[in-house]
mmCIF file of C-alpha atoms and ligand atoms in Angstrom:
data_model
loop_
_atom_site.group_PDB
_atom_site.id
_atom_site.type_symbol
_atom_site.label_atom_id
_atom_site.label_comp_id
_atom_site.label_asym_id
_atom_site.label_seq_id
_atom_site.Cartn_x
_atom_site.Cartn_y
_atom_site.Cartn_z
ATOM 1 C CA MET A 1327 0.000 0.000 0.000
ATOM 2 C CA LEU A 1328 1.389 3.355 -1.030
ATOM 3 C CA LEU A 1329 0.151 5.975 1.403
ATOM 4 C CA GLU A 1330 -0.280 9.330 -0.182
ATOM 5 C CA GLU A 1331 -0.476 11.784 2.726
ATOM 6 C CA LYS A 1332 -3.461 14.085 2.704
ATOM 7 C CA GLN A 1333 -4.370 16.960 4.993
ATOM 8 C CA SER A 1334 -8.066 16.091 4.697
ATOM 9 C CA PRO A 1335 -8.308 12.330 4.181
ATOM 10 C CA MET A 1336 -11.645 10.642 3.518
ATOM 11 C CA ILE A 1337 -12.211 8.624 6.707
ATOM 12 C CA LEU A 1338 -14.632 5.743 7.192
ATOM 13 C CA ALA A 1339 -15.331 5.312 10.913
ATOM 14 C CA ILE A 1340 -16.929 2.319 12.645
ATOM 15 C CA GLU A 1341 -18.314 2.064 16.193
ATOM 16 C CA SER A 1342 -19.732 -1.162 17.664
ATOM 17 C CA SER A 1343 -18.557 -1.271 21.297
ATOM 18 C CA CYS A 1344 -21.934 -1.754 22.977
ATOM 19 C CA ASP A 1345 -25.458 -1.677 21.553
ATOM 20 C CA ASP A 1346 -25.214 0.924 18.780
ATOM 21 C CA THR A 1347 -24.020 -0.012 15.296
ATOM 22 C CA ALA A 1348 -22.607 3.190 13.840
ATOM 23 C CA VAL A 1349 -20.728 4.201 10.702
ATOM 24 C CA ALA A 1350 -19.660 7.715 9.696
ATOM 25 C CA VAL A 1351 -17.815 9.276 6.787
ATOM 26 C CA LEU A 1352 -15.581 12.271 7.473
ATOM 27 C CA LYS A 1353 -13.459 14.514 5.288
ATOM 28 C CA GLY A 1354 -10.740 15.487 7.737
ATOM 29 C CA ALA A 1355 -12.590 16.600 10.887
ATOM 30 C CA LYS A 1356 -15.807 17.438 8.989
ATOM 31 C CA VAL A 1357 -18.654 14.942 9.188
ATOM 32 C CA LEU A 1358 -20.262 14.017 5.853
ATOM 33 C CA SER A 1359 -22.559 11.344 7.279
ATOM 34 C CA ASN A 1360 -23.214 9.892 10.715
ATOM 35 C CA ILE A 1361 -25.510 6.844 10.794
ATOM 36 C CA VAL A 1362 -26.502 4.978 13.973
ATOM 37 C CA ALA A 1363 -28.695 1.898 14.323
ATOM 38 C CA SER A 1364 -29.674 1.682 18.000
ATOM 39 C CA GLN A 1365 -30.620 -1.800 19.116
ATOM 40 C CA LEU A 1366 -34.080 -2.135 20.621
ATOM 41 C CA GLU A 1367 -33.525 -5.833 21.373
ATOM 42 C CA HIS A 1368 -32.473 -5.118 24.975
ATOM 43 C CA SER A 1369 -35.387 -3.030 26.251
ATOM 44 C CA ASP A 1370 -37.217 -5.984 27.846
ATOM 45 C CA PHE A 1371 -34.121 -7.212 29.668
ATOM 46 C CA GLY A 1372 -33.199 -4.159 31.787
ATOM 47 C CA GLY A 1373 -29.699 -4.025 30.298
ATOM 48 C CA VAL A 1374 -27.627 -4.926 27.251
ATOM 49 C CA VAL A 1375 -27.560 -8.683 26.552
ATOM 50 C CA PRO A 1376 -24.084 -9.227 25.009
ATOM 51 C CA GLU A 1377 -25.046 -12.146 22.752
ATOM 52 C CA LEU A 1378 -28.052 -10.248 21.351
ATOM 53 C CA ALA A 1379 -25.866 -7.181 20.816
ATOM 54 C CA SER A 1380 -23.286 -9.118 18.739
ATOM 55 C CA ARG A 1381 -26.018 -10.680 16.608
ATOM 56 C CA ALA A 1382 -27.692 -7.323 15.986
ATOM 57 C CA HIS A 1383 -24.321 -5.776 15.015
ATOM 58 C CA MET A 1384 -23.888 -8.596 12.475
ATOM 59 C CA GLN A 1385 -27.273 -7.773 10.966
ATOM 60 C CA ASN A 1386 -26.888 -3.995 11.042
ATOM 61 C CA MET A 1387 -23.269 -3.428 10.055
ATOM 62 C CA VAL A 1388 -23.473 -3.722 6.259
ATOM 63 C CA PRO A 1389 -26.751 -1.766 5.852
ATOM 64 C CA VAL A 1390 -25.447 1.008 8.143
ATOM 65 C CA TYR A 1391 -22.162 1.127 6.184
ATOM 66 C CA LEU A 1392 -23.998 1.379 2.849
ATOM 67 C CA LYS A 1393 -26.286 4.094 4.203
ATOM 68 C CA ALA A 1394 -23.301 6.093 5.520
ATOM 69 C CA LEU A 1395 -21.652 6.019 2.071
ATOM 70 C CA GLU A 1396 -24.925 6.936 0.388
ATOM 71 C CA MET A 1397 -25.640 9.870 2.722
ATOM 72 C CA ALA A 1398 -22.089 11.167 2.286
ATOM 73 C CA GLN A 1399 -22.337 10.624 -1.482
ATOM 74 C CA VAL A 1400 -18.959 8.922 -1.419
ATOM 75 C CA ASN A 1401 -17.881 5.752 -3.220
ATOM 76 C CA ALA A 1402 -15.920 3.169 -1.244
ATOM 77 C CA ASP A 1403 -12.917 3.623 -3.562
ATOM 78 C CA LYS A 1404 -12.567 7.226 -2.314
ATOM 79 C CA ILE A 1405 -11.896 6.117 1.292
ATOM 80 C CA ASP A 1406 -8.317 6.850 2.425
ATOM 81 C CA VAL A 1407 -8.346 5.297 5.890
ATOM 82 C CA ILE A 1408 -10.552 3.244 8.223
ATOM 83 C CA ALA A 1409 -10.900 4.149 11.914
ATOM 84 C CA TYR A 1410 -12.699 1.775 14.263
ATOM 85 C CA THR A 1411 -13.378 1.246 17.974
ATOM 86 C CA ASN A 1412 -10.932 -1.217 19.477
ATOM 87 C CA GLY A 1413 -12.313 -0.922 23.050
ATOM 88 C CA PRO A 1414 -13.388 -0.666 25.748
ATOM 89 C CA GLY A 1415 -16.665 -2.510 25.264
ATOM 90 C CA LEU A 1416 -18.271 -5.923 24.937
ATOM 91 C CA MET A 1417 -15.995 -8.464 23.272
ATOM 92 C CA GLY A 1418 -18.597 -9.887 20.878
ATOM 93 C CA SER A 1419 -19.714 -6.400 19.831
ATOM 94 C CA LEU A 1420 -16.150 -5.166 19.341
ATOM 95 C CA LEU A 1421 -15.273 -8.260 17.296
ATOM 96 C CA VAL A 1422 -17.990 -7.503 14.745
ATOM 97 C CA GLY A 1423 -16.735 -3.940 14.135
ATOM 98 C CA THR A 1424 -13.073 -4.966 14.221
ATOM 99 C CA SER A 1425 -13.552 -7.805 11.730
ATOM 100 C CA PHE A 1426 -15.550 -5.571 9.407
ATOM 101 C CA ALA A 1427 -12.938 -2.773 9.640
ATOM 102 C CA LYS A 1428 -10.051 -5.152 8.961
ATOM 103 C CA SER A 1429 -11.782 -6.861 6.022
ATOM 104 C CA LEU A 1430 -12.645 -3.521 4.452
ATOM 105 C CA ALA A 1431 -9.111 -2.168 4.965
ATOM 106 C CA LEU A 1432 -7.697 -5.251 3.210
ATOM 107 C CA ALA A 1433 -10.259 -5.104 0.410
ATOM 108 C CA LEU A 1434 -9.734 -1.364 -0.243
ATOM 109 C CA ASP A 1435 -5.989 -1.513 0.459
ATOM 110 C CA VAL A 1436 -6.117 1.394 2.925
ATOM 111 C CA PRO A 1437 -4.598 1.762 6.411
ATOM 112 C CA LEU A 1438 -6.395 0.950 9.634
ATOM 113 C CA ILE A 1439 -6.527 3.054 12.806
ATOM 114 C CA GLN A 1440 -7.701 1.698 16.169
ATOM 115 C CA VAL A 1441 -9.530 4.156 18.425
ATOM 116 C CA ASN A 1442 -10.296 4.107 22.147
ATOM 117 C CA HIS A 1443 -14.016 4.691 22.716
ATOM 118 C CA ILE A 1444 -13.615 6.944 25.775
ATOM 119 C CA GLU A 1445 -10.971 9.081 24.076
ATOM 120 C CA ALA A 1446 -13.413 9.433 21.202
ATOM 121 C CA HIS A 1447 -16.142 10.826 23.497
ATOM 122 C CA VAL A 1448 -13.618 13.348 24.879
ATOM 123 C CA LEU A 1449 -12.375 14.386 21.420
ATOM 124 C CA ALA A 1450 -15.854 14.551 19.857
ATOM 125 C CA HIS A 1451 -15.461 18.257 20.684
ATOM 126 C CA LEU A 1452 -12.894 18.554 17.871
ATOM 127 C CA ILE A 1453 -15.456 17.673 15.188
ATOM 128 C CA GLN A 1454 -15.693 20.678 12.872
ATOM 129 C CA ASN A 1455 -19.264 21.745 12.877
ATOM 130 C CA ASP A 1456 -20.686 24.969 11.437
ATOM 131 C CA LYS A 1457 -23.120 25.201 14.361
ATOM 132 C CA GLN A 1458 -20.571 25.018 17.175
ATOM 133 C CA SER A 1459 -17.119 26.290 18.075
ATOM 134 C CA ASN A 1460 -14.383 23.953 19.267
ATOM 135 C CA PRO A 1461 -12.518 24.235 22.574
ATOM 136 C CA THR A 1462 -8.836 25.121 22.471
ATOM 137 C CA PHE A 1463 -6.342 23.242 24.649
ATOM 138 C CA PRO A 1464 -6.285 22.645 27.532
ATOM 139 C CA TYR A 1465 -9.855 21.834 28.534
ATOM 140 C CA VAL A 1466 -11.425 19.773 31.318
ATOM 141 C CA CYS A 1467 -13.865 17.176 30.015
ATOM 142 C CA LEU A 1468 -16.482 15.360 32.083
ATOM 143 C CA THR A 1469 -17.181 12.075 30.282
ATOM 144 C CA VAL A 1470 -20.386 10.500 31.487
ATOM 145 C CA SER A 1471 -21.779 7.381 29.864
ATOM 146 C CA GLY A 1472 -23.392 4.068 30.755
ATOM 147 C CA GLY A 1473 -20.043 2.466 31.530
ATOM 148 C CA HIS A 1474 -17.810 5.409 32.464
ATOM 149 C CA THR A 1475 -17.750 8.557 34.544
ATOM 150 C CA GLN A 1476 -14.399 10.272 34.334
ATOM 151 C CA LEU A 1477 -12.845 13.706 34.389
ATOM 152 C CA PHE A 1478 -9.991 14.388 31.978
ATOM 153 C CA TYR A 1479 -7.531 17.224 31.555
ATOM 154 C CA VAL A 1480 -7.134 17.429 27.788
ATOM 155 C CA LYS A 1481 -3.823 19.007 26.741
ATOM 156 C CA SER A 1482 -3.861 17.867 23.091
ATOM 157 C CA PRO A 1483 -5.481 15.083 21.014
ATOM 158 C CA SER A 1484 -2.683 12.768 22.107
ATOM 159 C CA SER A 1485 -2.445 13.961 25.715
ATOM 160 C CA ILE A 1486 -5.669 13.184 27.586
ATOM 161 C CA ILE A 1487 -4.913 12.926 31.279
ATOM 162 C CA PRO A 1488 -7.408 11.123 33.595
ATOM 163 C CA ILE A 1489 -7.778 13.211 36.761
ATOM 164 C CA GLY A 1490 -10.717 11.555 38.503
ATOM 165 C CA GLY A 1491 -13.587 9.155 38.081
ATOM 166 C CA THR A 1492 -16.202 6.995 39.709
ATOM 167 C CA ILE A 1493 -15.086 4.467 42.274
ATOM 168 C CA ASP A 1494 -18.167 2.322 41.624
ATOM 169 C CA ASP A 1495 -21.156 2.861 39.310
ATOM 170 C CA ALA A 1496 -21.072 5.161 36.290
ATOM 171 C CA ALA A 1497 -23.571 8.050 36.249
ATOM 172 C CA GLY A 1498 -25.462 6.507 33.302
ATOM 173 C CA GLU A 1499 -25.581 3.201 35.154
ATOM 174 C CA ALA A 1500 -27.074 4.985 38.190
ATOM 175 C CA PHE A 1501 -29.708 6.615 35.959
ATOM 176 C CA ASP A 1502 -30.514 3.287 34.274
ATOM 177 C CA LYS A 1503 -30.639 1.207 37.480
ATOM 178 C CA ILE A 1504 -32.816 3.699 39.342
ATOM 179 C CA ALA A 1505 -35.064 4.012 36.278
ATOM 180 C CA LYS A 1506 -35.422 0.227 36.331
ATOM 181 C CA MET A 1507 -36.523 0.361 40.015
ATOM 182 C CA LEU A 1508 -39.203 2.815 38.895
ATOM 183 C CA GLY A 1509 -40.439 0.378 36.264
ATOM 184 C CA LEU A 1510 -38.963 2.225 33.244
ATOM 185 C CA SER A 1511 -37.556 0.218 30.351
ATOM 186 C CA TYR A 1512 -33.875 0.130 29.342
ATOM 187 C CA PRO A 1513 -32.080 2.462 28.782
ATOM 188 C CA GLY A 1514 -33.933 4.370 31.479
ATOM 189 C CA GLY A 1515 -31.728 7.521 31.526
ATOM 190 C CA PRO A 1516 -33.515 9.372 28.703
ATOM 191 C CA LEU A 1517 -36.961 8.321 30.021
ATOM 192 C CA LEU A 1518 -36.133 9.453 33.543
ATOM 193 C CA ASP A 1519 -34.931 12.765 32.094
ATOM 194 C CA ARG A 1520 -38.212 13.243 30.230
ATOM 195 C CA LEU A 1521 -40.365 12.528 33.308
ATOM 196 C CA ALA A 1522 -38.142 14.728 35.497
ATOM 197 C CA GLN A 1523 -39.000 17.730 33.344
ATOM 198 C CA ASN A 1524 -42.503 17.713 34.884
ATOM 199 C CA GLY A 1525 -41.343 17.018 38.423
ATOM 200 C CA ASP A 1526 -40.153 18.923 41.492
ATOM 201 C CA PRO A 1527 -36.393 18.341 41.973
ATOM 202 C CA ASN A 1528 -36.618 19.400 45.640
ATOM 203 C CA LYS A 1529 -39.520 17.126 46.635
ATOM 204 C CA PHE A 1530 -37.345 14.247 47.892
ATOM 205 C CA LYS A 1531 -33.874 14.598 49.394
ATOM 206 C CA PHE A 1532 -31.283 12.075 48.249
ATOM 207 C CA VAL A 1533 -27.537 12.284 48.671
ATOM 208 C CA ALA A 1534 -24.738 11.263 46.323
ATOM 209 C CA PRO A 1535 -21.767 11.495 48.696
ATOM 210 C CA ILE A 1536 -18.978 13.691 47.393
ATOM 211 C CA TYR A 1537 -15.937 11.461 47.231
ATOM 212 C CA LYS A 1538 -12.423 12.716 47.873
ATOM 213 C CA HIS A 1539 -10.364 14.667 45.292
ATOM 214 C CA VAL A 1540 -12.395 14.797 42.074
ATOM 215 C CA ASP A 1541 -13.827 11.276 42.233
ATOM 216 C CA PHE A 1542 -17.468 10.154 42.268
ATOM 217 C CA THR A 1543 -19.526 7.443 43.956
ATOM 218 C CA PHE A 1544 -23.068 6.530 42.924
ATOM 219 C CA SER A 1545 -23.711 3.048 44.334
ATOM 220 C CA GLY A 1546 -24.839 4.467 47.727
ATOM 221 C CA LEU A 1547 -27.433 6.631 45.998
ATOM 222 C CA LYS A 1548 -28.805 3.604 44.167
ATOM 223 C CA THR A 1549 -29.176 1.691 47.458
ATOM 224 C CA ALA A 1550 -30.683 4.725 49.232
ATOM 225 C CA VAL A 1551 -33.321 5.116 46.512
ATOM 226 C CA LEU A 1552 -34.100 1.385 46.673
ATOM 227 C CA TYR A 1553 -34.658 1.484 50.457
ATOM 228 C CA PHE A 1554 -36.668 4.709 50.157
ATOM 229 C CA LEU A 1555 -38.947 3.145 47.532
ATOM 230 C CA GLN A 1556 -39.378 -0.091 49.494
ATOM 231 C CA LYS A 1557 -40.348 1.838 52.625
ATOM 232 C CA SER A 1558 -42.673 4.232 50.773
ATOM 233 C CA ILE A 1559 -44.433 1.405 48.922
ATOM 234 C CA LYS A 1560 -45.126 -0.304 52.265
ATOM 235 C CA ASP A 1561 -47.116 2.786 53.305
ATOM 236 C CA ASP A 1562 -48.751 3.301 49.903
ATOM 237 C CA VAL A 1563 -48.616 0.713 47.111
ATOM 238 C CA ALA A 1564 -49.245 3.418 44.515
ATOM 239 C CA PHE A 1565 -46.393 5.631 45.804
ATOM 240 C CA ILE A 1566 -44.254 5.393 42.663
ATOM 241 C CA GLU A 1567 -47.163 5.955 40.335
ATOM 242 C CA LYS A 1568 -48.319 9.035 42.303
ATOM 243 C CA ASN A 1569 -44.844 10.577 42.624
ATOM 244 C CA LEU A 1570 -43.006 9.357 39.523
ATOM 245 C CA ASN A 1571 -42.115 12.769 38.057
ATOM 246 C CA ASP A 1572 -40.944 14.150 41.423
ATOM 247 C CA ILE A 1573 -38.829 11.067 42.188
ATOM 248 C CA CYS A 1574 -37.209 11.311 38.736
ATOM 249 C CA ALA A 1575 -36.536 15.041 39.145
ATOM 250 C CA SER A 1576 -35.087 14.572 42.647
ATOM 251 C CA VAL A 1577 -32.803 11.703 41.587
ATOM 252 C CA GLN A 1578 -31.677 13.621 38.513
ATOM 253 C CA LYS A 1579 -30.870 16.715 40.587
ATOM 254 C CA THR A 1580 -28.782 14.626 43.014
ATOM 255 C CA ILE A 1581 -26.708 13.054 40.223
ATOM 256 C CA VAL A 1582 -26.250 16.327 38.337
ATOM 257 C CA ASP A 1583 -25.263 18.232 41.502
ATOM 258 C CA ALA A 1584 -22.544 15.659 42.261
ATOM 259 C CA LEU A 1585 -21.245 15.777 38.680
ATOM 260 C CA MET A 1586 -21.128 19.572 38.680
ATOM 261 C CA LYS A 1587 -19.506 19.891 42.111
ATOM 262 C CA GLN A 1588 -16.582 17.647 41.237
ATOM 263 C CA SER A 1589 -16.225 19.186 37.772
ATOM 264 C CA LEU A 1590 -15.920 22.612 39.363
ATOM 265 C CA ASN A 1591 -13.315 21.223 41.774
ATOM 266 C CA ALA A 1592 -11.354 19.883 38.783
ATOM 267 C CA LEU A 1593 -11.554 23.202 36.929
ATOM 268 C CA ASN A 1594 -10.304 25.065 39.994
ATOM 269 C CA LYS A 1595 -7.577 22.511 40.684
ATOM 270 C CA PHE A 1596 -6.162 22.949 37.167
ATOM 271 C CA SER A 1597 -7.009 26.680 36.934
ATOM 272 C CA CYS A 1598 -8.751 25.835 33.696
ATOM 273 C CA LYS A 1599 -11.419 28.071 32.169
ATOM 274 C CA GLN A 1600 -12.714 25.698 29.494
ATOM 275 C CA PHE A 1601 -15.162 22.940 30.357
ATOM 276 C CA ALA A 1602 -16.689 20.305 28.092
ATOM 277 C CA ILE A 1603 -19.092 17.425 28.676
ATOM 278 C CA ALA A 1604 -19.228 14.213 26.676
ATOM 279 C CA GLY A 1605 -20.843 10.762 26.594
ATOM 280 C CA GLY A 1606 -24.462 9.621 26.619
ATOM 281 C CA VAL A 1607 -25.392 11.358 29.891
ATOM 282 C CA SER A 1608 -24.323 14.709 28.401
ATOM 283 C CA ALA A 1609 -27.675 14.512 26.584
ATOM 284 C CA ASN A 1610 -29.349 14.991 29.989
ATOM 285 C CA SER A 1611 -31.355 18.218 30.068
ATOM 286 C CA ALA A 1612 -30.581 19.123 33.704
ATOM 287 C CA LEU A 1613 -26.849 18.541 33.198
ATOM 288 C CA ARG A 1614 -26.848 20.656 30.030
ATOM 289 C CA PHE A 1615 -28.691 23.407 31.892
ATOM 290 C CA ALA A 1616 -26.252 23.314 34.828
ATOM 291 C CA VAL A 1617 -23.254 23.392 32.479
ATOM 292 C CA LYS A 1618 -24.670 26.375 30.578
ATOM 293 C CA ASP A 1619 -24.942 28.129 33.928
ATOM 294 C CA LEU A 1620 -21.147 27.858 34.353
ATOM 295 C CA ASP A 1621 -20.957 30.224 31.406
ATOM 296 C CA LYS A 1622 -22.166 32.985 33.729
ATOM 297 C CA LYS A 1623 -19.330 32.186 36.148
ATOM 298 C CA GLY A 1624 -16.715 33.019 33.510
ATOM 299 C CA PHE A 1625 -16.096 29.562 32.044
ATOM 300 C CA ASP A 1626 -16.238 28.745 28.343
ATOM 301 C CA VAL A 1627 -18.479 25.706 28.109
ATOM 302 C CA TYR A 1628 -18.780 23.153 25.322
ATOM 303 C CA ILE A 1629 -21.870 20.969 25.076
ATOM 304 C CA PRO A 1630 -21.947 18.528 22.168
ATOM 305 C CA ASP A 1631 -24.673 18.332 19.580
ATOM 306 C CA PHE A 1632 -27.086 15.527 20.660
ATOM 307 C CA GLN A 1633 -25.939 13.272 17.792
ATOM 308 C CA PHE A 1634 -22.358 13.379 19.151
ATOM 309 C CA CYS A 1635 -23.310 12.747 22.834
ATOM 310 C CA THR A 1636 -24.475 9.148 22.708
ATOM 311 C CA ASP A 1637 -22.446 6.481 20.918
ATOM 312 C CA ASN A 1638 -21.687 7.435 17.325
ATOM 313 C CA ALA A 1639 -18.987 6.836 14.734
ATOM 314 C CA ALA A 1640 -18.265 10.509 13.907
ATOM 315 C CA MET A 1641 -16.334 10.778 17.179
ATOM 316 C CA ILE A 1642 -14.317 7.675 16.216
ATOM 317 C CA GLY A 1643 -13.578 9.327 12.864
ATOM 318 C CA VAL A 1644 -12.278 12.563 14.376
ATOM 319 C CA VAL A 1645 -9.810 10.638 16.554
ATOM 320 C CA GLY A 1646 -8.876 8.692 13.412
ATOM 321 C CA TYR A 1647 -8.161 12.013 11.714
ATOM 322 C CA TYR A 1648 -5.706 13.176 14.397
ATOM 323 C CA LYS A 1649 -4.030 9.762 14.513
ATOM 324 C CA TYR A 1650 -3.746 9.830 10.705
ATOM 325 C CA LEU A 1651 -1.946 13.175 10.890
ATOM 326 C CA ASP A 1652 0.453 11.603 13.444
ATOM 327 C CA LYS A 1653 0.772 8.447 11.264
ATOM 328 C CA MET A 1654 -0.463 6.264 14.145
ATOM 329 C CA PHE A 1655 -1.669 3.334 12.043
ATOM 330 C CA SER A 1656 -2.609 -0.076 13.433
ATOM 331 C CA SER A 1657 -1.488 -3.518 12.453
ATOM 332 C CA ILE A 1658 -4.037 -5.933 11.009
ATOM 333 C CA SER A 1659 -3.174 -8.322 13.868
ATOM 334 C CA VAL A 1660 -4.351 -5.988 16.660
ATOM 335 C CA THR A 1661 -7.137 -7.491 18.812
ATOM 336 C CA PRO A 1662 -10.052 -5.746 20.610
ATOM 337 C CA GLN A 1663 -9.626 -4.721 24.250
ATOM 338 C CA THR A 1664 -12.665 -4.991 26.531
ATOM 339 C CA LYS A 1665 -11.187 -2.618 29.189
HETATM 340 O O1 KG4 B 227 -22.178 7.033 25.693
HETATM 341 P P1 KG4 B 227 -23.362 6.121 25.634
HETATM 342 O O2 KG4 B 227 -24.291 6.248 24.445
HETATM 343 O O3 KG4 B 227 -22.931 4.616 25.698
HETATM 344 C C1 KG4 B 227 -21.913 4.159 26.551
HETATM 345 O O4 KG4 B 227 -20.739 4.244 26.127
HETATM 346 O O5 KG4 B 227 -22.286 3.761 27.676
HETATM 347 O O6 KG4 B 227 -24.160 6.360 26.988
HETATM 348 C C2 KG4 B 227 -25.331 5.641 27.264
HETATM 349 C C3 KG4 B 227 -25.815 6.082 28.638
HETATM 350 C C4 KG4 B 227 -26.968 5.237 29.162
HETATM 351 O O7 KG4 B 227 -26.724 4.931 30.516
HETATM 352 C C5 KG4 B 227 -28.179 6.182 29.009
HETATM 353 O O8 KG4 B 227 -29.194 5.933 29.942
HETATM 354 C C6 KG4 B 227 -27.509 7.514 29.271
HETATM 355 O O9 KG4 B 227 -26.287 7.436 28.577
HETATM 356 N N1 KG4 B 227 -28.319 8.627 28.762
HETATM 357 C C7 KG4 B 227 -28.934 9.530 29.571
HETATM 358 C C8 KG4 B 227 -29.641 10.410 28.713
HETATM 359 N N2 KG4 B 227 -29.427 10.028 27.411
HETATM 360 C C9 KG4 B 227 -28.605 8.931 27.476
HETATM 361 N N3 KG4 B 227 -28.934 9.643 30.904
HETATM 362 C C10 KG4 B 227 -29.657 10.654 31.426
HETATM 363 N N4 KG4 B 227 -30.356 11.543 30.688
HETATM 364 C C11 KG4 B 227 -30.378 11.459 29.335
HETATM 365 N N5 KG4 B 227 -31.068 12.332 28.608
HETATM 366 ZN ZN1 ZN B 228 -20.021 5.675 24.828
#
């Protein structure tokens, strides 16, 4: 393969780490198409069933790939490089994307670039988008998803320093597990958010203990809500039904307050004036509202477009772009990493 270096390569990006099959086409850091097939197979099970996820990726991958090319109006022979998620995630899910990426790279005779999923959430802010400005370096990024809750100090695309994180459950996991206790289907985070919008966030007092430094803990909150619900249902079997919106709003406020408090600690610790949020939970309306409020306190805040919050392949592509510029290509023998 003769690699002709380009400043704006045509990038095909593939994401399959969990339950979203996603393919995007980018020209440099600009997104030409961004297609996601979200799997509905898991909603009855209260969580992602790994075997079902792998099977759905197998079914969705080729149609999603063809749709991404069609939407971008790009032929496969114009692709210069393939970027794909190599982890963390579910092994079966990662294997589908990895195998597809490798096969396509061999067939098209183009280089391959492995991308870390969490790094991709953090660097989604570098996607060039007419609607939004990009942060400059350094920035603090709160990455909140179903599997991860971490704070990073981002000095450059290749220098992303973890500065804190959850010691137990991720914020998205807390949203989903509490939503499940309330009888909401998986993933419960977005549903809980919707119900919370009609509720009183100060009706019930819950606590998410503030852990030392800039770390988080959410498993205590989950247990506290469980005990609170069990006790309340004993007094009134219809308690959840009667108070659903207020419970959702109160839980949401507790999680968002903890996220914001530690983020502010991190910003002060690093004397950093730029703050970004990333990952599925950054779609949460209360979190977005609280982050916007930091604007008034003199911080420059960056909130991703909804399509770049939850799992997507555009964010994989933008990391691929920066790695391409640094010639950080991957061998065909590289294997997925679940952690
Ligand atoms: O980043 P993501 O799409 O996948 C992972 O890498 O985990 O994040 C999914 C998580 C789920 O826990 C989902 O419930 C949560 O993000 N989520 C939300 C909202 N939208 C997605 N949580 C609260 N409010 C939302 N609006
Ligand atoms: Zn994610």
